Amino acid sequence: MKFDFLSESDQAYFIHKASTLVEALPYIRQHSGKNIVIKYGGHAMGNAKLSKNFSKDIGLLKEVGINPVVVHGGGPQIDKMLKDKNIKANFLEGLRVTNKKTIEIVEKVLSKDINKKIVNDINLSGGKAEGFAGNQENLIEAKKLEIPVKSLDSNIEKILDLGFVGTPTNININLIKKSIDCGNIPVISPLGIDKFGNTYNINADTVAGYIAGSLKASKLLLLTDVAGILDEKKNLISFLNFDDAKKIINEKYVLGGMRPKISTCIDAISKGVKQATILDGRISHALILELFTEHGIGTQIYS
Ligand code: ADP
Ligand code: MG
């Protein structure tokens, strides 16, 4: 059967579009009604077109009955602000060393600039986003992060001092659930507060994983600026089971920001999240490709 009013190539184009929608249907059914936590990386949000598409994708997920919860990073934006103020950025074990002056800048960039922009972008695309600063309303309770390290020449263990870098100890999950129940899309900055009122910078992957675990989310999606976990030959590792993910973390080719990502996935899965994916936020509509097509992208870590 042919449509006289369309050229052959237009017909093929529209039929392809229709079959893409039909292909999405079982995936929409599978994810509808579920909570999916998405870490939106500072690198992935650097490009205007990509961030517009991200907002549209988040809106679309909500429209089809999925409950997206967004946790954002802001590394490159924080680096830029620190550079403007002549403060040197330092990293240890993929985490930012954060002194008093730095935490003030981190808080401003994350909660005032980036959080507001993401909320605004989602709202402009027709969604209903609600912004949360992790260190407000006791949303993310935290304590100072202590990483034990052994020096190369002796077996003596010492604690790395990263300053105001925290690790979550509790999430006020009711605040997030209430937001979801009101039909909103929570957008959360990765800051925490301790019982003395100190604010901590927390790796956004860690926060996303912790929230996914507390919410018993069906999926954790970590958008980043690489295709996924790459092996020593720089080839993408598409699938990892839980045990292999635990092993890979100590490999020499897993460095910097990839380490907290993988340990976050492991923690989330051990708390009941079914699947965690590290995927390329530089690809347009990465979320839609991952969730609604049979191609799936990135590295899937599953229980
Ligand atoms: P994000 O802002 O998304 O958290 P990060 O810089 O913290 O980004 O982490 C992603 C980075 O981890 C990649 O850009 C890459 O340079 C680095 N990385 C280290 N080891 C690996 C690996 N084995 N596979 C992929 N990326 C890796
Ligand atoms: Mg990172």
Coordinates of C-alpha atoms in Angstrom, one line a residue, residues 16-254:
H16 CA 11.0 3.8 10.3
K17 CA 9.8 6.5 12.8
A18 CA 6.6 4.5 13.4
S19 CA 8.5 1.3 13.9
T20 CA 10.8 3.0 16.4
L21 CA 7.8 4.0 18.4
V22 CA 6.4 0.5 18.3
E23 CA 9.7 -0.9 19.3
A24 CA 9.7 1.4 22.3
L25 CA 6.3 0.1 23.6
P26 CA 7.5 -3.0 25.6
Y27 CA 10.3 -0.9 27.1
I28 CA 7.9 1.8 28.2
R29 CA 5.7 -0.9 29.8
Q30 CA 8.7 -2.4 31.5
H31 CA 9.8 0.9 33.0
S32 CA 6.5 2.6 33.6
G33 CA 5.8 3.3 37.3
K34 CA 9.4 2.7 38.3
N35 CA 11.9 5.1 39.9
I36 CA 15.0 5.6 37.8
V37 CA 17.9 7.7 39.3
I38 CA 20.0 9.6 36.7
K39 CA 23.3 11.1 37.4
Y40 CA 23.8 14.0 35.0
G41 CA 27.5 14.7 34.8
G42 CA 29.1 18.1 34.7
H43 CA 30.9 17.1 31.5
A44 CA 27.7 15.8 29.9
M45 CA 25.9 19.1 30.5
G46 CA 28.5 21.3 28.8
N47 CA 26.8 21.5 25.5
A48 CA 23.6 23.6 24.9
K49 CA 22.0 21.2 22.4
L50 CA 22.8 18.1 24.5
S51 CA 21.4 19.7 27.6
K52 CA 18.2 20.7 25.8
N53 CA 17.8 17.1 24.6
F54 CA 18.4 15.8 28.1
S55 CA 15.6 18.0 29.5
K56 CA 13.2 16.8 26.8
D57 CA 14.2 13.2 27.5
I58 CA 13.6 13.6 31.2
G59 CA 10.1 15.2 30.4
L60 CA 9.3 12.3 28.1
L61 CA 10.2 9.7 30.8
K62 CA 7.8 11.4 33.1
E63 CA 5.0 11.5 30.5
V64 CA 5.2 7.8 30.0
G65 CA 4.8 7.1 33.7
I66 CA 8.5 6.7 34.8
N67 CA 9.7 8.6 37.8
P68 CA 13.1 10.1 37.0
V69 CA 15.2 11.5 39.8
V70 CA 18.1 13.7 38.7
V71 CA 21.3 14.1 40.6
H72 CA 23.7 16.5 38.9
G73 CA 27.4 17.1 39.1
G74 CA 29.3 20.2 38.1
G75 CA 33.0 19.5 38.0
P76 CA 33.9 21.5 34.9
Q77 CA 31.8 24.5 36.1
I78 CA 33.4 24.4 39.5
D79 CA 36.8 24.2 37.9
K80 CA 36.1 27.2 35.9
M81 CA 34.9 29.3 38.9
L82 CA 38.0 28.2 40.9
K83 CA 40.2 29.2 38.0
D84 CA 38.5 32.6 37.7
K85 CA 39.3 33.1 41.4
N86 CA 42.8 31.8 41.1
I87 CA 42.2 28.8 43.3
K88 CA 44.0 25.6 42.3
A89 CA 41.8 22.4 41.9
N90 CA 43.3 19.3 43.4
F91 CA 42.1 15.7 43.1
L92 CA 43.0 12.6 45.1
E93 CA 41.5 9.2 44.2
G94 CA 39.2 11.0 41.7
L95 CA 37.7 13.2 44.4
R96 CA 38.1 16.9 44.8
V97 CA 40.1 18.2 47.7
T98 CA 37.8 20.8 49.2
N99 CA 38.9 23.4 51.7
K100 CA 36.7 26.1 53.3
K101 CA 36.9 28.5 50.5
T102 CA 36.4 25.8 47.9
I103 CA 33.2 24.4 49.6
E104 CA 31.7 27.9 49.5
I105 CA 32.3 28.0 45.7
V106 CA 31.2 24.4 45.2
E107 CA 27.9 25.2 47.1
K108 CA 27.2 28.3 45.0
V109 CA 27.9 26.7 41.7
L110 CA 26.0 23.5 42.4
S111 CA 22.9 24.7 44.2
K112 CA 22.5 28.2 42.8
D113 CA 23.8 28.1 39.3
I114 CA 23.6 24.5 38.0
N115 CA 20.5 23.2 39.9
K116 CA 18.5 26.3 38.9
K117 CA 19.5 25.9 35.3
I118 CA 18.5 22.2 35.1
V119 CA 15.2 22.9 36.8
N120 CA 14.6 25.8 34.4
D121 CA 15.5 23.7 31.3
I122 CA 13.2 20.8 32.3
N123 CA 10.4 23.3 33.0
L124 CA 10.9 25.0 29.6
S125 CA 10.6 21.6 27.9
G126 CA 7.2 21.1 29.6
G127 CA 8.2 19.0 32.6
K128 CA 7.7 19.9 36.2
A129 CA 11.0 19.9 38.0
E130 CA 11.6 20.6 41.7
G131 CA 15.1 21.7 42.8
F132 CA 16.7 20.4 46.0
A133 CA 20.0 21.4 47.6
G134 CA 21.3 18.2 49.2
N135 CA 22.5 20.1 52.3
Q136 CA 19.1 21.7 53.0
E137 CA 16.1 20.2 54.9
N138 CA 18.5 17.4 56.0
L139 CA 18.0 15.9 52.6
I140 CA 21.4 14.3 52.5
E141 CA 23.0 13.7 55.9
A142 CA 26.7 13.1 55.6
K143 CA 30.0 12.7 57.4
K144 CA 33.5 13.5 56.5
L145 CA 34.9 10.9 54.0
E146 CA 37.8 9.0 55.3
I147 CA 39.9 7.0 52.7
P148 CA 42.5 4.8 54.2
V149 CA 45.6 4.5 52.0
K150 CA 48.8 2.5 52.3
S151 CA 52.1 4.2 51.3
L152 CA 54.1 2.3 48.7
D153 CA 57.2 1.8 50.7
S154 CA 55.6 0.6 54.0
N155 CA 52.4 -1.1 55.2
I156 CA 51.4 1.8 57.4
E157 CA 47.9 3.0 56.7
K158 CA 47.0 6.7 56.8
I159 CA 43.8 8.6 56.2
L160 CA 43.6 10.9 53.1
D161 CA 42.4 14.3 54.2
L162 CA 40.2 15.7 51.4
G163 CA 38.7 18.5 53.6
F164 CA 35.0 19.1 53.2
V165 CA 34.4 16.0 51.2
G166 CA 31.6 13.8 52.6
T167 CA 29.9 10.5 52.2
P168 CA 26.2 10.1 52.7
T169 CA 24.9 8.5 55.9
N170 CA 21.2 9.0 55.5
I171 CA 18.7 10.3 52.9
N172 CA 15.5 12.0 53.8
I173 CA 13.8 9.8 51.3
N174 CA 10.3 11.0 52.2
L175 CA 11.1 14.4 50.8
I176 CA 12.0 12.8 47.4
K177 CA 8.9 10.5 47.5
K178 CA 6.7 13.5 48.3
S179 CA 8.1 15.3 45.3
I180 CA 7.5 12.3 43.0
D181 CA 4.0 11.8 44.4
C182 CA 3.2 15.5 43.5
G183 CA 4.1 14.7 39.9
N184 CA 7.4 16.5 40.1
I185 CA 10.9 15.6 38.9
P186 CA 13.3 16.0 41.8
V187 CA 16.6 17.6 40.7
I188 CA 19.2 17.3 43.5
S189 CA 22.6 18.9 44.1
P190 CA 25.3 16.6 45.6
L191 CA 25.9 18.3 48.9
G192 CA 25.5 16.9 52.4
I193 CA 25.2 18.2 55.9
D194 CA 26.6 16.7 59.1
K195 CA 25.1 16.9 62.6
F196 CA 27.2 20.0 63.3
G197 CA 25.9 21.9 60.3
N198 CA 29.0 21.5 58.2
T199 CA 28.3 21.3 54.4
Y200 CA 30.2 18.7 52.4
N201 CA 30.9 18.2 48.8
I202 CA 29.9 14.7 47.8
N203 CA 30.8 13.0 44.5
A204 CA 27.5 13.1 42.5
D205 CA 27.8 9.5 41.4
T206 CA 28.0 8.5 45.1
V207 CA 24.8 10.5 45.9
A208 CA 23.0 9.1 42.9
G209 CA 23.8 5.6 43.9
Y210 CA 22.9 6.2 47.5
I211 CA 19.5 7.6 46.5
A212 CA 18.9 4.8 44.1
G213 CA 19.6 2.3 46.8
S214 CA 17.4 4.1 49.4
L215 CA 14.5 4.5 46.8
K216 CA 14.9 0.9 45.7
A217 CA 15.1 2.3 42.2
S218 CA 14.8 -0.1 39.3
K219 CA 17.8 1.5 37.5
L220 CA 20.7 3.8 38.1
L221 CA 22.0 5.6 35.0
L222 CA 25.3 7.5 35.3
L223 CA 25.8 9.8 32.3
T224 CA 29.4 10.7 31.6
D225 CA 31.8 11.8 29.0
V226 CA 33.1 8.4 27.8
A227 CA 31.4 5.5 26.1
G228 CA 31.3 3.5 29.4
I229 CA 34.0 1.5 31.1
L230 CA 36.9 1.0 28.7
D231 CA 39.4 -1.9 29.1
E232 CA 43.2 -1.7 28.8
K233 CA 42.9 -1.6 25.0
K234 CA 40.3 1.2 25.2
N235 CA 37.5 -1.1 24.1
L236 CA 34.0 -0.7 25.6
I237 CA 33.0 -3.3 28.2
S238 CA 29.3 -3.7 27.5
F239 CA 28.3 -6.0 30.3
L240 CA 29.7 -6.7 33.7
N241 CA 28.2 -8.9 36.4
F242 CA 28.4 -7.9 40.0
D243 CA 31.4 -10.0 40.8
D244 CA 33.4 -8.8 37.8
A245 CA 32.5 -5.2 38.6
K246 CA 34.1 -5.7 42.1
K247 CA 37.3 -7.1 40.5
I248 CA 37.7 -4.4 37.8
I249 CA 37.8 -1.6 40.3
N250 CA 41.4 -2.5 41.2
E251 CA 42.6 -2.7 37.6
K252 CA 45.3 -0.2 36.6
Y253 CA 43.3 1.0 33.6
V254 CA 40.4 2.1 35.9

